[in-house]
Amino acid sequence: MSRAEVEQLDDRGMAAWDQHDSAGFAGLLADEFTFSDVMAPEPFRTRDQVQSYMDAWFSAFPDMHVKTTSRVVSDNDVAAEVEFTGTNTGPLRMGDQEIPATGKSVVGTGTYFASVKDGKIVSFRAHPDVASMMGQLGLMPRM
C-alpha cells in the first residue's frame, strides 16, 4: 500500500472511533488480526471482541470524541498519538472489573500502532494513558 492509502485507512478508523461506529472500525480489520490494549489481559482476535471493547468505552463515555494529535505513516504501518474527551456517565470496564460512573470529565491521551496488509489492519496495539485518566476520574492520586 502507499503511505496515502495507509493514511486514508487510519482516517477511516479514527472517524469510526469518533462517531462511535464499532462495526465500521471492525470492518477495517483483516480476516486474521490481533488487537491488543494494555488494559486487556489478552489480545482480541474476533471482530465481536473488538466491537464489545469499543462499545464499553462508548458506554463509559457516551459523549466521547477522539482526534489524532500526531501521526507517523509508512507503507505498511501507522503510529499515532490521540486525545479523547468525554464524561464518565456510564460504568467503566477495566479488565474484569467494572467501576461505577464518576460523572467527571476527562481529557485522555494515548498512542496506538497499527500494521496494514492488503488494505486491512492486521495488528492494532493501543496504549491509553490509564494512570492519567484514573487520576482525572478521582480513582487514584493525580500524577
Short mmCIF file of N, CA and C in Angstrom, two decimals:
data_model
loop_
_atom_site.label_atom_id
_atom_site.label_comp_id
_atom_site.label_asym_id
_atom_site.label_seq_id
_atom_site.Cartn_x
_atom_site.Cartn_y
_atom_site.Cartn_z
N MET A 1 0.84 -1.19 0.00
CA MET A 1 0.00 0.00 0.00
C MET A 1 0.88 1.24 0.00
N SER A 2 0.33 2.31 -0.48
CA SER A 2 1.07 3.57 -0.42
C SER A 2 0.83 4.22 0.94
N ARG A 3 1.68 5.16 1.27
CA ARG A 3 1.50 5.90 2.52
C ARG A 3 0.15 6.62 2.55
N ALA A 4 -0.25 7.16 1.41
CA ALA A 4 -1.54 7.86 1.33
C ALA A 4 -2.69 6.90 1.62
N GLU A 5 -2.61 5.67 1.13
CA GLU A 5 -3.66 4.68 1.37
C GLU A 5 -3.70 4.27 2.84
N VAL A 6 -2.54 4.12 3.45
CA VAL A 6 -2.48 3.79 4.88
C VAL A 6 -3.07 4.94 5.69
N GLU A 7 -2.74 6.16 5.31
CA GLU A 7 -3.27 7.34 5.99
C GLU A 7 -4.80 7.40 5.87
N GLN A 8 -5.33 7.10 4.68
CA GLN A 8 -6.78 7.10 4.49
C GLN A 8 -7.46 6.03 5.33
N LEU A 9 -6.86 4.86 5.41
CA LEU A 9 -7.40 3.78 6.25
C LEU A 9 -7.40 4.20 7.71
N ASP A 10 -6.32 4.84 8.14
CA ASP A 10 -6.24 5.32 9.52
C ASP A 10 -7.29 6.41 9.77
N ASP A 11 -7.48 7.29 8.82
CA ASP A 11 -8.51 8.33 8.96
C ASP A 11 -9.89 7.69 9.13
N ARG A 12 -10.18 6.64 8.37
CA ARG A 12 -11.47 5.96 8.50
C ARG A 12 -11.60 5.30 9.87
N GLY A 13 -10.51 4.74 10.37
CA GLY A 13 -10.53 4.12 11.70
C GLY A 13 -10.78 5.15 12.79
N MET A 14 -10.10 6.28 12.71
CA MET A 14 -10.30 7.33 13.71
C MET A 14 -11.71 7.92 13.62
N ALA A 15 -12.24 8.06 12.42
CA ALA A 15 -13.61 8.55 12.26
C ALA A 15 -14.60 7.57 12.89
N ALA A 16 -14.36 6.29 12.74
CA ALA A 16 -15.24 5.28 13.35
C ALA A 16 -15.22 5.42 14.86
N TRP A 17 -14.05 5.61 15.45
CA TRP A 17 -13.97 5.83 16.90
C TRP A 17 -14.73 7.09 17.29
N ASP A 18 -14.50 8.18 16.58
CA ASP A 18 -15.13 9.45 16.94
C ASP A 18 -16.65 9.40 16.79
N GLN A 19 -17.13 8.60 15.83
CA GLN A 19 -18.56 8.50 15.58
C GLN A 19 -19.21 7.33 16.33
N HIS A 20 -18.43 6.66 17.17
CA HIS A 20 -18.94 5.53 17.96
C HIS A 20 -19.44 4.40 17.06
N ASP A 21 -18.73 4.16 15.98
CA ASP A 21 -19.10 3.15 14.99
C ASP A 21 -18.20 1.93 15.13
N SER A 22 -18.49 1.10 16.12
CA SER A 22 -17.63 -0.06 16.37
C SER A 22 -17.69 -1.05 15.20
N ALA A 23 -18.84 -1.20 14.56
CA ALA A 23 -18.94 -2.10 13.41
C ALA A 23 -18.11 -1.57 12.24
N GLY A 24 -18.13 -0.25 12.05
CA GLY A 24 -17.32 0.35 10.99
C GLY A 24 -15.84 0.12 11.20
N PHE A 25 -15.38 0.27 12.46
CA PHE A 25 -13.97 0.01 12.74
C PHE A 25 -13.65 -1.46 12.53
N ALA A 26 -14.50 -2.34 13.03
CA ALA A 26 -14.27 -3.78 12.90
C ALA A 26 -14.18 -4.19 11.43
N GLY A 27 -14.91 -3.49 10.57
CA GLY A 27 -14.85 -3.78 9.14
C GLY A 27 -13.52 -3.45 8.49
N LEU A 28 -12.68 -2.68 9.17
CA LEU A 28 -11.36 -2.33 8.65
C LEU A 28 -10.31 -3.39 8.99
N LEU A 29 -10.70 -4.37 9.81
CA LEU A 29 -9.76 -5.40 10.25
C LEU A 29 -9.67 -6.53 9.23
N ALA A 30 -8.47 -7.09 9.09
CA ALA A 30 -8.25 -8.23 8.20
C ALA A 30 -8.98 -9.46 8.75
N ASP A 31 -9.10 -10.49 7.94
CA ASP A 31 -9.74 -11.73 8.40
C ASP A 31 -9.00 -12.31 9.60
N GLU A 32 -7.68 -12.23 9.57
CA GLU A 32 -6.88 -12.68 10.71
C GLU A 32 -6.11 -11.47 11.22
N PHE A 33 -6.39 -11.08 12.47
CA PHE A 33 -5.79 -9.89 13.04
C PHE A 33 -5.57 -10.11 14.54
N THR A 34 -4.81 -9.20 15.13
CA THR A 34 -4.73 -9.12 16.59
C THR A 34 -4.97 -7.66 16.97
N PHE A 35 -5.70 -7.48 18.04
CA PHE A 35 -5.99 -6.15 18.59
C PHE A 35 -5.67 -6.25 20.07
N SER A 36 -4.72 -5.46 20.53
CA SER A 36 -4.35 -5.52 21.94
C SER A 36 -4.44 -4.14 22.57
N ASP A 37 -4.69 -4.14 23.87
CA ASP A 37 -4.76 -2.93 24.66
C ASP A 37 -4.06 -3.25 25.97
N VAL A 38 -3.31 -2.31 26.51
CA VAL A 38 -2.57 -2.57 27.74
C VAL A 38 -3.49 -2.94 28.90
N MET A 39 -4.78 -2.57 28.83
CA MET A 39 -5.71 -2.89 29.91
C MET A 39 -6.33 -4.29 29.75
N ALA A 40 -6.23 -4.87 28.58
CA ALA A 40 -6.84 -6.18 28.32
C ALA A 40 -5.84 -7.29 28.61
N PRO A 41 -6.28 -8.35 29.29
CA PRO A 41 -5.35 -9.42 29.64
C PRO A 41 -4.81 -10.19 28.43
N GLU A 42 -5.58 -10.25 27.36
CA GLU A 42 -5.16 -10.97 26.15
C GLU A 42 -5.61 -10.21 24.91
N PRO A 43 -4.91 -10.40 23.80
CA PRO A 43 -5.34 -9.73 22.56
C PRO A 43 -6.71 -10.24 22.10
N PHE A 44 -7.42 -9.37 21.40
CA PHE A 44 -8.69 -9.75 20.79
C PHE A 44 -8.39 -10.29 19.40
N ARG A 45 -9.13 -11.32 19.01
CA ARG A 45 -8.90 -11.94 17.70
C ARG A 45 -10.19 -12.07 16.89
N THR A 46 -11.30 -11.57 17.44
CA THR A 46 -12.55 -11.58 16.67
C THR A 46 -13.11 -10.17 16.61
N ARG A 47 -13.85 -9.90 15.55
CA ARG A 47 -14.47 -8.59 15.40
C ARG A 47 -15.46 -8.31 16.54
N ASP A 48 -16.18 -9.35 16.98
CA ASP A 48 -17.13 -9.17 18.09
C ASP A 48 -16.42 -8.71 19.35
N GLN A 49 -15.23 -9.26 19.64
CA GLN A 49 -14.47 -8.83 20.81
C GLN A 49 -14.06 -7.36 20.69
N VAL A 50 -13.62 -6.95 19.52
CA VAL A 50 -13.22 -5.56 19.30
C VAL A 50 -14.42 -4.64 19.45
N GLN A 51 -15.56 -5.03 18.88
CA GLN A 51 -16.75 -4.20 18.99
C GLN A 51 -17.20 -4.08 20.45
N SER A 52 -17.13 -5.17 21.20
CA SER A 52 -17.51 -5.13 22.62
C SER A 52 -16.58 -4.21 23.39
N TYR A 53 -15.30 -4.28 23.10
CA TYR A 53 -14.29 -3.41 23.73
C TYR A 53 -14.61 -1.94 23.44
N MET A 54 -14.85 -1.62 22.17
CA MET A 54 -15.15 -0.24 21.80
C MET A 54 -16.47 0.21 22.44
N ASP A 55 -17.48 -0.63 22.39
CA ASP A 55 -18.78 -0.27 22.94
C ASP A 55 -18.69 -0.03 24.45
N ALA A 56 -17.78 -0.73 25.12
CA ALA A 56 -17.58 -0.49 26.56
C ALA A 56 -17.05 0.92 26.79
N TRP A 57 -16.13 1.38 25.96
CA TRP A 57 -15.63 2.75 26.05
C TRP A 57 -16.77 3.74 25.81
N PHE A 58 -17.60 3.47 24.78
CA PHE A 58 -18.69 4.39 24.44
C PHE A 58 -19.77 4.39 25.52
N SER A 59 -19.95 3.28 26.22
CA SER A 59 -20.91 3.23 27.33
C SER A 59 -20.38 4.03 28.52
N ALA A 60 -19.09 3.93 28.77
CA ALA A 60 -18.49 4.66 29.89
C ALA A 60 -18.43 6.16 29.62
N PHE A 61 -18.21 6.52 28.36
CA PHE A 61 -18.08 7.92 27.94
C PHE A 61 -18.98 8.17 26.73
N PRO A 62 -20.30 8.28 26.94
CA PRO A 62 -21.22 8.42 25.81
C PRO A 62 -20.98 9.65 24.93
N ASP A 63 -20.35 10.67 25.48
CA ASP A 63 -20.06 11.88 24.70
C ASP A 63 -18.61 11.92 24.21
N MET A 64 -17.96 10.77 24.18
CA MET A 64 -16.55 10.69 23.79
C MET A 64 -16.31 11.21 22.38
N HIS A 65 -15.25 12.00 22.26
CA HIS A 65 -14.74 12.42 20.95
C HIS A 65 -13.25 12.14 20.92
N VAL A 66 -12.77 11.74 19.76
CA VAL A 66 -11.38 11.32 19.60
C VAL A 66 -10.76 12.08 18.42
N LYS A 67 -9.50 12.49 18.60
CA LYS A 67 -8.79 13.10 17.49
C LYS A 67 -7.32 12.72 17.54
N THR A 68 -6.72 12.69 16.38
CA THR A 68 -5.29 12.42 16.26
C THR A 68 -4.54 13.72 16.49
N THR A 69 -3.50 13.66 17.34
CA THR A 69 -2.70 14.86 17.59
C THR A 69 -1.34 14.79 16.90
N SER A 70 -0.90 13.58 16.57
CA SER A 70 0.38 13.39 15.88
C SER A 70 0.35 12.01 15.22
N ARG A 71 0.96 11.91 14.05
CA ARG A 71 0.92 10.62 13.35
C ARG A 71 2.14 10.45 12.47
N VAL A 72 2.65 9.22 12.42
CA VAL A 72 3.75 8.85 11.53
C VAL A 72 3.25 7.67 10.70
N VAL A 73 3.40 7.78 9.38
CA VAL A 73 2.85 6.77 8.48
C VAL A 73 3.95 6.24 7.56
N SER A 74 3.97 4.93 7.35
CA SER A 74 4.85 4.32 6.36
C SER A 74 3.97 3.54 5.38
N ASP A 75 4.57 2.75 4.53
CA ASP A 75 3.80 1.98 3.55
C ASP A 75 2.96 0.88 4.17
N ASN A 76 3.29 0.44 5.37
CA ASN A 76 2.56 -0.67 5.99
C ASN A 76 2.21 -0.45 7.45
N ASP A 77 2.55 0.71 8.00
CA ASP A 77 2.34 0.93 9.43
C ASP A 77 1.92 2.37 9.69
N VAL A 78 1.28 2.54 10.85
CA VAL A 78 0.95 3.88 11.32
C VAL A 78 1.12 3.89 12.83
N ALA A 79 1.70 4.96 13.34
CA ALA A 79 1.83 5.18 14.78
C ALA A 79 1.23 6.56 15.04
N ALA A 80 0.41 6.65 16.08
CA ALA A 80 -0.25 7.92 16.33
C ALA A 80 -0.43 8.19 17.81
N GLU A 81 -0.47 9.47 18.12
CA GLU A 81 -0.89 9.95 19.44
C GLU A 81 -2.30 10.46 19.27
N VAL A 82 -3.14 10.16 20.25
CA VAL A 82 -4.53 10.59 20.18
C VAL A 82 -4.92 11.28 21.48
N GLU A 83 -5.99 12.05 21.38
CA GLU A 83 -6.59 12.69 22.54
C GLU A 83 -8.08 12.40 22.49
N PHE A 84 -8.64 12.06 23.64
CA PHE A 84 -10.08 11.90 23.69
C PHE A 84 -10.63 12.70 24.85
N THR A 85 -11.85 13.18 24.65
CA THR A 85 -12.55 13.89 25.70
C THR A 85 -13.86 13.15 25.95
N GLY A 86 -14.32 13.20 27.16
CA GLY A 86 -15.59 12.57 27.47
C GLY A 86 -15.93 12.71 28.94
N THR A 87 -17.20 12.46 29.24
CA THR A 87 -17.69 12.50 30.61
C THR A 87 -18.09 11.09 31.00
N ASN A 88 -17.57 10.64 32.12
CA ASN A 88 -17.79 9.27 32.58
C ASN A 88 -19.17 9.16 33.24
N THR A 89 -20.19 8.91 32.42
CA THR A 89 -21.56 8.78 32.94
C THR A 89 -22.07 7.35 32.91
N GLY A 90 -21.22 6.42 32.48
CA GLY A 90 -21.58 5.00 32.48
C GLY A 90 -20.50 4.20 33.15
N PRO A 91 -20.77 2.93 33.48
CA PRO A 91 -19.76 2.12 34.13
C PRO A 91 -18.53 1.93 33.24
N LEU A 92 -17.37 1.93 33.86
CA LEU A 92 -16.10 1.78 33.15
C LEU A 92 -15.57 0.38 33.40
N ARG A 93 -15.39 -0.38 32.32
CA ARG A 93 -14.84 -1.73 32.46
C ARG A 93 -13.34 -1.68 32.25
N MET A 94 -12.61 -2.20 33.24
CA MET A 94 -11.16 -2.28 33.15
C MET A 94 -10.77 -3.71 33.48
N GLY A 95 -10.37 -4.45 32.43
CA GLY A 95 -10.09 -5.86 32.63
C GLY A 95 -11.37 -6.57 33.03
N ASP A 96 -11.34 -7.26 34.16
CA ASP A 96 -12.53 -7.97 34.62
C ASP A 96 -13.28 -7.20 35.69
N GLN A 97 -12.94 -5.92 35.88
CA GLN A 97 -13.61 -5.09 36.88
C GLN A 97 -14.52 -4.06 36.21
N GLU A 98 -15.59 -3.72 36.92
CA GLU A 98 -16.48 -2.66 36.46
C GLU A 98 -16.51 -1.57 37.52
N ILE A 99 -16.17 -0.36 37.11
CA ILE A 99 -16.10 0.78 38.03
C ILE A 99 -17.32 1.66 37.78
N PRO A 100 -18.07 1.99 38.83
CA PRO A 100 -19.25 2.84 38.64
C PRO A 100 -18.87 4.20 38.06
N ALA A 101 -19.81 4.81 37.37
CA ALA A 101 -19.60 6.12 36.77
C ALA A 101 -19.26 7.15 37.83
N THR A 102 -18.36 8.06 37.49
CA THR A 102 -17.95 9.12 38.41
C THR A 102 -18.62 10.45 38.10
N GLY A 103 -19.13 10.60 36.88
CA GLY A 103 -19.71 11.88 36.46
C GLY A 103 -18.66 12.92 36.10
N LYS A 104 -17.40 12.55 36.14
CA LYS A 104 -16.31 13.51 35.86
C LYS A 104 -15.90 13.46 34.39
N SER A 105 -15.44 14.60 33.91
CA SER A 105 -14.95 14.71 32.54
C SER A 105 -13.45 14.49 32.51
N VAL A 106 -12.98 13.96 31.40
CA VAL A 106 -11.55 13.71 31.23
C VAL A 106 -11.08 14.23 29.88
N VAL A 107 -9.79 14.52 29.83
CA VAL A 107 -9.07 14.70 28.58
C VAL A 107 -8.00 13.63 28.62
N GLY A 108 -8.24 12.56 27.87
CA GLY A 108 -7.33 11.42 27.89
C GLY A 108 -6.41 11.44 26.69
N THR A 109 -5.28 10.78 26.86
CA THR A 109 -4.32 10.66 25.76
C THR A 109 -3.92 9.20 25.63
N GLY A 110 -3.31 8.90 24.52
CA GLY A 110 -2.82 7.56 24.30
C GLY A 110 -2.09 7.48 22.97
N THR A 111 -1.58 6.30 22.71
CA THR A 111 -0.91 6.05 21.44
C THR A 111 -1.43 4.72 20.90
N TYR A 112 -1.25 4.53 19.62
CA TYR A 112 -1.52 3.22 19.02
C TYR A 112 -0.56 3.00 17.86
N PHE A 113 -0.37 1.75 17.59
CA PHE A 113 0.48 1.31 16.49
C PHE A 113 -0.32 0.30 15.69
N ALA A 114 -0.42 0.49 14.39
CA ALA A 114 -1.19 -0.43 13.56
C ALA A 114 -0.35 -0.85 12.36
N SER A 115 -0.49 -2.11 12.01
CA SER A 115 0.15 -2.65 10.82
C SER A 115 -0.93 -3.02 9.82
N VAL A 116 -0.65 -2.74 8.55
CA VAL A 116 -1.64 -2.90 7.49
C VAL A 116 -1.10 -3.82 6.41
N LYS A 117 -1.99 -4.65 5.87
CA LYS A 117 -1.63 -5.52 4.75
C LYS A 117 -2.85 -5.65 3.85
N ASP A 118 -2.65 -5.48 2.56
CA ASP A 118 -3.73 -5.62 1.58
C ASP A 118 -4.96 -4.79 1.93
N GLY A 119 -4.74 -3.58 2.44
CA GLY A 119 -5.84 -2.65 2.70
C GLY A 119 -6.60 -2.88 3.99
N LYS A 120 -6.12 -3.77 4.83
CA LYS A 120 -6.80 -4.08 6.10
C LYS A 120 -5.80 -4.03 7.25
N ILE A 121 -6.31 -3.79 8.45
CA ILE A 121 -5.48 -3.75 9.65
C ILE A 121 -5.25 -5.18 10.12
N VAL A 122 -3.97 -5.57 10.22
CA VAL A 122 -3.63 -6.92 10.69
C VAL A 122 -3.19 -6.92 12.15
N SER A 123 -2.78 -5.76 12.64
CA SER A 123 -2.35 -5.65 14.02
C SER A 123 -2.64 -4.24 14.52
N PHE A 124 -3.27 -4.16 15.69
CA PHE A 124 -3.57 -2.86 16.30
C PHE A 124 -3.21 -2.97 17.77
N ARG A 125 -2.33 -2.09 18.24
CA ARG A 125 -1.87 -2.12 19.62
C ARG A 125 -2.12 -0.77 20.27
N ALA A 126 -3.03 -0.73 21.24
CA ALA A 126 -3.45 0.51 21.89
C ALA A 126 -2.78 0.67 23.24
N HIS A 127 -2.36 1.90 23.53
CA HIS A 127 -1.69 2.22 24.79
C HIS A 127 -2.30 3.49 25.39
N PRO A 128 -3.52 3.39 25.95
CA PRO A 128 -4.11 4.57 26.58
C PRO A 128 -3.36 4.91 27.87
N ASP A 129 -3.32 6.20 28.20
CA ASP A 129 -2.69 6.66 29.44
C ASP A 129 -3.70 6.47 30.57
N VAL A 130 -3.75 5.26 31.07
CA VAL A 130 -4.74 4.86 32.07
C VAL A 130 -4.51 5.61 33.38
N ALA A 131 -3.28 5.80 33.79
CA ALA A 131 -3.00 6.45 35.07
C ALA A 131 -3.54 7.87 35.09
N SER A 132 -3.31 8.62 34.03
CA SER A 132 -3.82 9.99 33.97
C SER A 132 -5.34 10.01 33.98
N MET A 133 -5.95 9.13 33.21
CA MET A 133 -7.40 9.07 33.15
C MET A 133 -7.98 8.72 34.52
N MET A 134 -7.40 7.75 35.19
CA MET A 134 -7.89 7.35 36.51
C MET A 134 -7.73 8.49 37.52
N GLY A 135 -6.63 9.25 37.40
CA GLY A 135 -6.45 10.41 38.27
C GLY A 135 -7.52 11.46 38.03
N GLN A 136 -7.82 11.74 36.77
CA GLN A 136 -8.85 12.72 36.45
C GLN A 136 -10.24 12.29 36.93
N LEU A 137 -10.46 10.98 36.95
CA LEU A 137 -11.74 10.44 37.41
C LEU A 137 -11.81 10.37 38.93
N GLY A 138 -10.69 10.69 39.61
CA GLY A 138 -10.65 10.66 41.08
C GLY A 138 -10.51 9.25 41.63
N LEU A 139 -10.06 8.32 40.80
CA LEU A 139 -9.96 6.92 41.23
C LEU A 139 -8.56 6.56 41.69
N MET A 140 -7.62 7.48 41.53
CA MET A 140 -6.26 7.32 42.06
C MET A 140 -5.63 8.70 42.14
N PRO A 141 -4.58 8.85 42.90
CA PRO A 141 -3.94 10.18 43.01
C PRO A 141 -3.45 10.65 41.64
N ARG A 142 -3.59 11.94 41.41
CA ARG A 142 -3.10 12.51 40.14
C ARG A 142 -1.59 12.55 40.16
N MET A 143 -1.01 12.29 39.04
CA MET A 143 0.44 12.29 38.91
C MET A 143 0.93 13.66 38.53
#
